[in-house]
Tab-separated table of C-alpha atoms in Angstrom:
chain	number	residue	atom	x	y	z
A	1	MET	CA	-6.300	-11.077	42.246
A	2	ALA	CA	-3.765	-13.647	41.095
A	3	THR	CA	-0.882	-14.506	43.351
A	4	PRO	CA	2.661	-13.638	42.284
A	5	SER	CA	3.358	-17.263	41.421
A	6	SER	CA	0.322	-17.829	39.227
A	7	ARG	CA	1.109	-19.012	35.702
A	8	GLY	CA	-0.684	-18.869	32.427
A	9	ALA	CA	-3.720	-16.951	33.645
A	10	GLN	CA	-4.846	-14.484	31.035
A	11	PRO	CA	-5.093	-11.030	32.666
A	12	SER	CA	-8.510	-9.458	32.329
A	13	SER	CA	-6.871	-6.493	30.641
A	14	GLU	CA	-6.226	-8.532	27.503
A	15	ARG	CA	-9.899	-8.426	26.471
A	16	GLY	CA	-9.001	-9.572	22.966
A	17	ARG	CA	-6.857	-6.519	22.391
A	18	ALA	CA	-4.400	-6.532	19.514
A	19	HIS	CA	-0.809	-6.099	20.590
A	20	PRO	CA	1.769	-5.574	17.831
A	21	SER	CA	4.229	-8.251	18.899
A	22	VAL	CA	6.465	-9.220	15.997
A	23	HIS	CA	9.065	-11.984	15.632
A	24	ARG	CA	11.338	-11.956	12.590
A	25	GLY	CA	14.860	-12.167	13.878
A	26	ALA	CA	17.864	-14.330	13.288
A	27	GLY	CA	18.273	-17.194	15.699
A	28	SER	CA	14.592	-18.095	15.859
A	29	LYS	CA	13.440	-21.479	14.660
A	30	ALA	CA	10.238	-20.199	13.145
A	31	THR	CA	9.053	-16.848	11.921
A	32	VAL	CA	5.804	-15.470	13.294
A	33	THR	CA	3.998	-13.194	10.874
A	34	ARG	CA	2.568	-9.896	12.030
A	35	ASP	CA	-1.005	-11.163	11.707
A	36	ASP	CA	-0.119	-14.172	13.866
A	37	ALA	CA	1.542	-11.948	16.448
A	38	LEU	CA	-1.475	-9.685	16.719
A	39	SER	CA	-3.665	-12.613	17.759
A	40	GLU	CA	-1.246	-13.982	20.341
A	41	SER	CA	-2.038	-14.167	24.028
A	42	LEU	CA	0.170	-12.409	26.533
A	43	GLU	CA	1.419	-15.799	27.715
A	44	ALA	CA	2.523	-16.727	24.192
A	45	ARG	CA	4.327	-13.433	23.747
A	46	ALA	CA	6.096	-13.755	27.081
A	47	ASN	CA	7.194	-17.285	26.244
A	48	ARG	CA	8.533	-16.130	22.872
A	49	LEU	CA	10.575	-13.501	24.685
A	50	VAL	CA	12.163	-16.208	26.812
A	51	ALA	CA	12.719	-18.457	23.790
A	52	LEU	CA	14.469	-15.624	21.969
A	53	ALA	CA	16.682	-14.887	24.974
A	54	LYS	CA	17.775	-18.525	25.131
A	55	THR	CA	19.287	-18.188	21.647
A	56	ARG	CA	21.524	-15.283	22.724
A	57	LYS	CA	24.470	-14.774	25.053
A	58	ARG	CA	24.429	-11.189	26.360
A	59	PRO	CA	21.479	-8.768	26.478
A	60	LEU	CA	21.757	-4.983	26.595
A	61	ILE	CA	18.719	-3.091	27.837
A	62	LEU	CA	18.505	0.611	27.033
A	63	THR	CA	16.129	3.075	28.645
A	64	HIS	CA	15.239	6.295	26.894
A	65	ASP	CA	17.715	9.133	27.378
A	66	ASN	CA	17.477	10.973	30.707
A	67	PRO	CA	15.407	8.063	32.046
A	68	ASP	CA	12.446	8.403	34.363
A	69	PRO	CA	11.317	5.837	36.989
A	70	ASP	CA	8.999	4.043	34.559
A	71	SER	CA	11.806	3.414	32.086
A	72	VAL	CA	14.292	2.326	34.766
A	73	ALA	CA	11.814	-0.024	36.419
A	74	ALA	CA	10.801	-1.747	33.184
A	75	ALA	CA	14.469	-2.302	32.363
A	76	LEU	CA	15.059	-3.918	35.753
A	77	ALA	CA	12.110	-6.263	35.304
A	78	LEU	CA	13.277	-7.296	31.842
A	79	ALA	CA	16.736	-8.020	33.248
A	80	GLN	CA	15.206	-10.247	35.928
A	81	ILE	CA	13.269	-12.161	33.274
A	82	PHE	CA	16.446	-12.784	31.288
A	83	GLU	CA	18.332	-13.924	34.382
A	84	GLU	CA	15.683	-16.235	35.820
A	85	LYS	CA	14.325	-17.731	32.603
A	86	ALA	CA	17.378	-17.762	30.310
A	87	GLY	CA	20.324	-17.601	32.703
A	88	LEU	CA	21.572	-14.365	31.113
A	89	LYS	CA	23.101	-11.410	32.922
A	90	ALA	CA	21.865	-8.261	31.190
A	91	ALA	CA	23.491	-4.850	31.249
A	92	ILE	CA	21.215	-1.821	31.676
A	93	ALA	CA	22.336	1.535	30.298
A	94	TYR	CA	21.037	5.009	29.565
A	95	GLY	CA	21.972	8.014	27.474
A	96	GLY	CA	21.958	11.562	28.776
A	97	ILE	CA	21.879	12.059	32.526
A	98	ILE	CA	19.735	11.173	35.507
A	99	GLY	CA	19.163	14.660	36.841
A	100	ARG	CA	15.863	14.852	38.682
A	101	THR	CA	16.448	14.326	42.399
A	102	GLU	CA	13.796	11.627	42.817
A	103	ASN	CA	15.244	9.685	39.898
A	104	ARG	CA	18.740	9.821	41.347
A	105	ALA	CA	17.312	8.726	44.694
A	106	LEU	CA	15.678	5.733	42.995
A	107	LEU	CA	19.059	4.483	41.804
A	108	LYS	CA	20.866	5.313	45.037
A	109	VAL	CA	18.336	3.926	47.529
A	110	LEU	CA	17.748	0.675	45.626
A	111	LYS	CA	21.420	0.381	44.570
A	112	LEU	CA	20.396	-0.273	40.978
A	113	PRO	CA	22.980	-1.619	38.487
A	114	ILE	CA	22.476	0.939	35.727
A	115	VAL	CA	25.366	2.583	33.872
A	116	PRO	CA	25.843	5.488	31.430
A	117	ILE	CA	25.967	4.566	27.762
A	118	SER	CA	29.584	5.759	27.617
A	119	ARG	CA	30.598	2.614	29.503
A	120	ILE	CA	29.019	0.265	26.959
A	121	ASP	CA	30.819	-1.565	24.143
A	122	PHE	CA	27.978	-2.537	21.829
A	123	ASP	CA	30.033	-5.266	20.188
A	124	GLU	CA	29.921	-7.247	23.438
A	125	PHE	CA	26.164	-7.776	23.148
A	126	ASP	CA	23.925	-9.805	20.856
A	127	LEU	CA	20.440	-8.986	22.172
A	128	PHE	CA	19.383	-5.330	22.131
A	129	CYS	CA	16.327	-4.112	24.010
A	130	LEU	CA	14.535	-0.768	24.296
A	131	VAL	CA	12.173	0.060	27.152
A	132	ASP	CA	9.766	3.005	27.351
A	133	THR	CA	10.936	4.165	23.926
A	134	GLN	CA	10.963	2.958	20.328
A	135	PRO	CA	12.930	3.327	17.098
A	136	GLN	CA	12.257	6.658	15.353
A	137	MET	CA	11.472	8.446	18.614
A	138	GLY	CA	14.919	10.010	18.712
A	139	ASN	CA	15.165	9.850	22.510
A	140	HIS	CA	17.435	6.843	22.991
A	141	SER	CA	21.092	6.024	22.339
A	142	LEU	CA	20.868	2.713	20.481
A	143	PRO	CA	23.034	3.043	17.337
A	144	PRO	CA	21.320	2.457	13.967
A	145	ASP	CA	23.682	-0.439	13.196
A	146	HIS	CA	22.398	-2.321	16.260
A	147	PRO	CA	18.624	-2.535	15.720
A	148	ALA	CA	16.392	-3.384	18.653
A	149	ASN	CA	15.394	-7.028	19.040
A	150	VAL	CA	13.018	-6.455	21.958
A	151	ILE	CA	10.846	-3.401	22.641
A	152	LEU	CA	8.562	-2.772	25.617
A	153	ASP	CA	6.751	0.567	25.501
A	154	HIS	CA	3.295	1.844	26.383
A	155	HIS	CA	3.458	4.745	23.934
A	156	PRO	CA	1.704	4.517	20.543
A	157	GLU	CA	3.439	2.217	18.077
A	158	ARG	CA	6.058	3.599	15.691
A	159	THR	CA	6.472	1.757	12.403
A	160	GLY	CA	10.123	1.018	13.167
A	161	SER	CA	9.044	-1.236	16.027
A	162	ARG	CA	7.611	-3.714	13.541
A	163	ASP	CA	11.110	-4.895	12.660
A	164	ALA	CA	11.831	-6.124	16.185
A	165	GLU	CA	11.541	-9.796	17.102
A	166	ILE	CA	9.451	-8.912	20.145
A	167	ALA	CA	7.567	-5.606	20.249
A	168	GLU	CA	5.077	-5.110	23.065
A	169	VAL	CA	4.092	-1.547	22.275
A	170	GLY	CA	1.037	0.659	22.544
A	171	GLY	CA	-2.112	-0.824	23.978
A	172	ASP	CA	-4.173	0.167	26.988
A	173	TYR	CA	-1.406	0.759	29.499
A	174	GLY	CA	-0.663	3.824	31.589
A	175	ALA	CA	2.967	2.845	32.114
A	176	THR	CA	5.617	0.580	30.637
A	177	SER	CA	6.130	-0.740	34.176
A	178	THR	CA	2.647	-2.235	33.923
A	179	ILE	CA	3.683	-4.215	30.838
A	180	ALA	CA	6.819	-5.432	32.618
A	181	ALA	CA	4.809	-6.455	35.686
A	182	LEU	CA	2.392	-8.436	33.503
A	183	TYR	CA	5.294	-10.292	31.913
A	184	LEU	CA	6.673	-11.185	35.344
A	185	ARG	CA	3.299	-12.478	36.525
A	186	THR	CA	2.626	-14.405	33.355
A	187	LEU	CA	6.017	-16.108	33.546
A	188	GLY	CA	5.531	-16.949	37.225
A	189	ILE	CA	8.412	-14.758	38.369
A	190	VAL	CA	8.299	-13.165	41.804
A	191	PRO	CA	10.019	-9.784	41.451
A	192	THR	CA	12.895	-9.032	43.767
A	193	ARG	CA	12.131	-6.429	46.400
A	194	GLU	CA	14.117	-3.878	44.421
A	195	VAL	CA	12.301	-4.655	41.173
A	196	ALA	CA	8.886	-4.623	42.860
A	197	THR	CA	9.644	-1.271	44.482
A	198	ALA	CA	10.875	0.254	41.236
A	199	LEU	CA	7.882	-1.036	39.238
A	200	PHE	CA	5.422	0.205	41.837
A	201	TYR	CA	7.011	3.642	41.803
A	202	GLY	CA	7.189	3.610	37.998
A	203	ILE	CA	3.436	3.076	37.713
A	204	LYS	CA	2.737	5.573	40.487
A	205	ALA	CA	4.855	8.274	38.859
A	206	ASP	CA	3.740	7.792	35.248
A	207	THR	CA	0.018	7.652	36.055
A	208	ARG	CA	0.249	10.373	38.711
A	209	ASP	CA	-0.995	8.106	41.507
A	210	LEU	CA	-3.365	6.247	39.136
A	211	GLY	CA	-5.113	9.521	38.291
A	212	ARG	CA	-3.914	10.050	34.705
A	213	GLU	CA	-4.543	7.812	31.684
A	214	THR	CA	-4.997	4.807	33.941
A	215	GLU	CA	-6.521	1.487	32.886
A	216	ASP	CA	-7.750	-1.418	35.009
A	217	VAL	CA	-4.575	-3.304	34.187
A	218	ASP	CA	-2.485	-0.527	35.772
A	219	VAL	CA	-4.520	-0.747	38.963
A	220	GLN	CA	-4.130	-4.540	39.021
A	221	ALA	CA	-0.367	-4.300	38.614
A	222	TYR	CA	-0.160	-1.542	41.236
A	223	LEU	CA	-2.063	-3.616	43.793
A	224	TRP	CA	-0.021	-6.735	43.000
A	225	LEU	CA	3.247	-4.876	43.513
A	226	PHE	CA	2.301	-2.866	46.602
A	227	PRO	CA	2.699	-5.674	49.197
A	228	GLN	CA	6.069	-6.585	47.681
A	229	ALA	CA	7.469	-3.044	47.577
A	230	ASP	CA	9.847	-1.618	50.172
A	231	LYS	CA	7.782	1.160	51.782
A	232	GLU	CA	10.725	2.712	53.626
A	233	ALA	CA	12.693	2.891	50.381
A	234	LEU	CA	9.705	4.462	48.615
A	235	ALA	CA	9.547	7.221	51.219
A	236	LEU	CA	13.238	7.993	50.725
A	237	ILE	CA	12.804	8.042	46.939
A	238	GLU	CA	9.721	10.257	46.894
A	239	HIS	CA	10.972	12.757	49.472
A	240	PRO	CA	14.694	13.308	48.865
A	241	LYS	CA	16.797	16.282	49.853
A	242	LEU	CA	16.741	18.848	47.045
A	243	PRO	CA	19.736	20.769	45.689
A	244	ALA	CA	19.845	24.562	45.803
A	245	GLU	CA	19.679	24.622	41.980
A	246	TYR	CA	16.206	23.127	42.206
A	247	PHE	CA	14.829	26.140	44.064
A	248	ARG	CA	16.626	28.617	41.830
A	249	LEU	CA	15.102	26.914	38.805
A	250	TYR	CA	11.610	27.048	40.304
A	251	HIS	CA	12.120	30.736	40.990
A	252	THR	CA	12.842	31.138	37.274
A	253	ALA	CA	9.820	29.018	36.332
A	254	ILE	CA	7.474	31.198	38.369
A	255	GLU	CA	9.106	34.484	37.438
A	256	LYS	CA	9.170	33.743	33.698
A	257	GLY	CA	5.885	31.872	33.484
A	258	ARG	CA	3.353	33.424	31.116
A	259	VAL	CA	-0.356	32.659	30.816
A	260	HIS	CA	-1.998	32.801	27.378
A	261	GLY	CA	-5.716	32.141	27.742
A	262	ASN	CA	-6.001	28.627	29.182
A	263	ALA	CA	-2.329	27.800	28.576
A	264	VAL	CA	0.729	28.483	30.703
A	265	MET	CA	4.302	28.493	29.374
A	266	ALA	CA	7.655	28.782	31.084
A	267	ASP	CA	11.045	29.457	29.508
A	268	LEU	CA	13.566	28.038	31.974
A	269	GLY	CA	16.624	29.290	30.121
A	270	ASP	CA	19.705	27.078	30.505
A	271	ILE	CA	19.151	24.273	33.007
A	272	TYR	CA	21.234	21.800	34.998
A	273	SER	CA	19.021	18.822	34.143
A	274	PRO	CA	16.660	18.243	31.187
A	275	ASP	CA	14.340	16.330	33.531
A	276	MET	CA	13.256	19.612	35.066
A	277	VAL	CA	11.201	20.731	32.067
A	278	ALA	CA	8.807	17.837	32.701
A	279	GLU	CA	8.580	18.605	36.403
A	280	VAL	CA	7.792	22.277	35.796
A	281	ALA	CA	5.220	21.499	33.093
A	282	GLU	CA	3.582	19.030	35.472
A	283	ARG	CA	3.517	21.481	38.363
A	284	HIS	CA	2.148	24.405	36.349
A	285	LEU	CA	-0.752	22.271	35.152
A	286	PHE	CA	-2.177	22.552	38.675
A	287	LEU	CA	-2.719	26.272	38.089
A	288	GLU	CA	-6.386	27.202	38.305
A	289	GLY	CA	-8.073	27.755	34.936
A	290	ILE	CA	-5.298	26.071	32.930
A	291	LYS	CA	-5.736	23.269	30.371
A	292	TRP	CA	-2.284	23.276	28.765
A	293	SER	CA	1.190	23.606	30.260
A	294	LEU	CA	4.437	23.912	28.305
A	295	ALA	CA	7.936	24.220	29.746
A	296	TYR	CA	11.099	24.471	27.687
A	297	ALA	CA	14.808	24.979	28.284
A	298	ILE	CA	18.273	24.581	26.794
A	299	TYR	CA	20.558	21.764	27.877
A	300	GLU	CA	23.793	20.960	26.035
A	301	ASP	CA	22.790	22.626	22.749
A	302	ASN	CA	19.364	21.019	22.677
A	303	LEU	CA	16.022	22.647	23.325
A	304	PHE	CA	13.955	20.344	25.535
A	305	LEU	CA	10.179	20.754	25.695
A	306	SER	CA	7.588	19.148	27.917
A	307	LEU	CA	3.867	19.439	27.257
A	308	ARG	CA	0.974	18.535	29.564
A	309	THR	CA	-2.799	18.803	29.349
A	310	ASN	CA	-5.599	17.940	31.757
A	311	ASP	CA	-8.166	17.796	28.952
A	312	LYS	CA	-8.753	14.114	28.196
A	313	ARG	CA	-10.134	14.987	24.754
A	314	MET	CA	-6.755	16.341	23.648
A	315	ASN	CA	-3.636	14.493	22.484
A	316	ALA	CA	-0.415	16.118	23.660
A	317	GLY	CA	1.753	13.588	21.839
A	318	ARG	CA	0.182	14.278	18.461
A	319	LEU	CA	0.343	18.039	18.947
A	320	ILE	CA	3.991	18.170	19.953
A	321	ARG	CA	5.002	15.909	17.063
A	322	GLU	CA	3.187	18.144	14.565
A	323	VAL	CA	4.961	21.227	15.879
A	324	VAL	CA	8.434	19.832	16.544
A	325	GLU	CA	9.138	17.306	13.807
A	326	GLU	CA	8.707	19.918	11.073
A	327	LEU	CA	11.549	21.808	12.799
A	328	GLY	CA	13.957	18.874	12.729
A	329	GLY	CA	13.293	17.757	16.279
A	330	SER	CA	12.144	14.461	17.747
A	331	ALA	CA	9.106	13.971	19.945
A	332	GLY	CA	7.160	11.322	21.771
A	333	GLY	CA	4.207	10.990	24.082
A	334	HIS	CA	0.517	10.236	24.133
A	335	GLY	CA	-2.761	11.664	25.386
A	336	GLN	CA	-1.994	13.985	28.278
A	337	MET	CA	1.804	14.141	28.381
A	338	ALA	CA	4.567	14.503	25.802
A	339	GLY	CA	8.124	15.686	25.359
A	340	ALA	CA	10.476	16.755	22.592
A	341	ARG	CA	14.050	17.700	21.809
A	342	ILE	CA	15.279	20.039	19.076
A	343	PRO	CA	18.997	20.502	18.270
A	344	VAL	CA	19.973	24.179	18.398
A	345	GLN	CA	23.771	23.943	18.338
A	346	LYS	CA	23.932	25.904	15.078
A	347	LEU	CA	22.005	28.850	16.505
A	348	GLY	CA	23.575	31.791	18.300
A	349	LYS	CA	22.101	33.256	21.470
A	350	ALA	CA	19.889	35.787	19.689
A	351	GLN	CA	18.767	33.176	17.150
A	352	ARG	CA	17.833	30.781	19.944
A	353	GLU	CA	15.635	33.398	21.576
A	354	GLU	CA	13.958	34.111	18.243
A	355	PHE	CA	13.484	30.385	17.670
A	356	LYS	CA	11.834	29.942	21.073
A	357	SER	CA	9.535	32.902	20.408
A	358	GLY	CA	8.468	31.269	17.164
A	359	LEU	CA	7.667	28.042	19.009
A	360	VAL	CA	5.537	29.916	21.515
A	361	ARG	CA	3.563	31.529	18.688
A	362	ARG	CA	3.118	28.141	17.016
A	363	PHE	CA	1.717	26.516	20.146
A	364	CYS	CA	-0.550	29.498	20.780
A	365	GLU	CA	-1.958	29.091	17.277
A	366	GLU	CA	-2.638	25.397	17.910
A	367	TRP	CA	-4.414	26.209	21.180
A	368	GLY	CA	-6.475	29.011	19.660
A	369	VAL	CA	-4.998	31.635	21.981
A	370	ALA	CA	-2.762	33.423	19.470
A	371	GLY	CA	-4.497	36.729	20.142
A	372	LYS	CA	-4.188	36.433	23.909
A	373	PRO	CA	-1.378	38.529	25.417
A	374	GLY	CA	0.979	36.713	27.731
A	375	ILE	CA	0.186	37.583	31.343
A	376	PRO	CA	2.996	37.133	33.887
A	377	LEU	CA	2.232	34.117	36.040
A	378	LEU	CA	2.573	36.163	39.230
A	379	ALA	CA	-0.031	38.648	37.942
A	380	TYR	CA	-2.476	36.014	36.679
A	381	ASP	CA	-5.984	36.047	38.141
A	382	PRO	CA	-8.343	33.441	36.632
A	383	ARG	CA	-11.364	35.340	37.997
A	384	ALA	CA	-10.449	38.606	36.282
A	385	ASP	CA	-12.348	39.609	33.121
């Protein structure tokens, strides 16, 4: 295992993999073609990131909307790279809200300098970065007239990412925090205690304790970060006090949950935080006999969906995109986890209920359980005929 200060060592996870890292922007002295970028080493890509930053004055790093720990942590690491290697103080911002209790605890316990997008004047910045999201995903708040220069994301590549100067996207990573940790190591940067703690938790949360869609490189990053992480802070983040709304929402999730064959769905109604659809979908996947879990709810005139599967042969990201994008929504994800958002501000209450019923039928068709009646979750018995 390399030490935190090691430089230039090629991580074993590279294995000749092609990473779509593209450099075409203004301010660079030379243009790197896409074919050249695909053959680059991680060290070369990290050094190009630093070189690009040195041509700019003020970076803005955006997480995806309603950010999770993985997105927040990767943003923090990128900010540390800019500060230590280019002398730049980056701003980190997010759209939406930070609603899930653990995510709020992450910011509070580590005192992280992250602000809502409403406090950002885009004209003050000349280097725009996206982490844990990409152009065309529809889940970030970067305006179209300020295209991303830098993108770090472990989700499958979107074509819009090819226009960025630096695009470290896709690849064999279970978390964007893993990518950020590799960049720190490659550049010889020792993460601050706060950054190390956030990255460790980001990997832990996104890979479900290294048990979901995990590669060797995720394990390496996890083990590198663990000694540097603040264990007391991690305990406070992972086990926060929960608001009363949390328990009321879970009551709704259990009461309204329906099982269709090997799939469970939960309509959460109107919710106080869009983060909760992911938490409920995750929790319901533990139900015996279940391969698919879908939770959905309304928040501020948008229908949020979260999809999970424990079948490694399936692709939740592809499925949710096929269903949602034809309805005017935006979606993202990968093998076993995905999410989506569909605007419903033009629909009345009755129309929204009809729309949600149509979505349920559509997913049931995709899962091959269209003829299976919905059984109330509380009446479900996987051993019954």
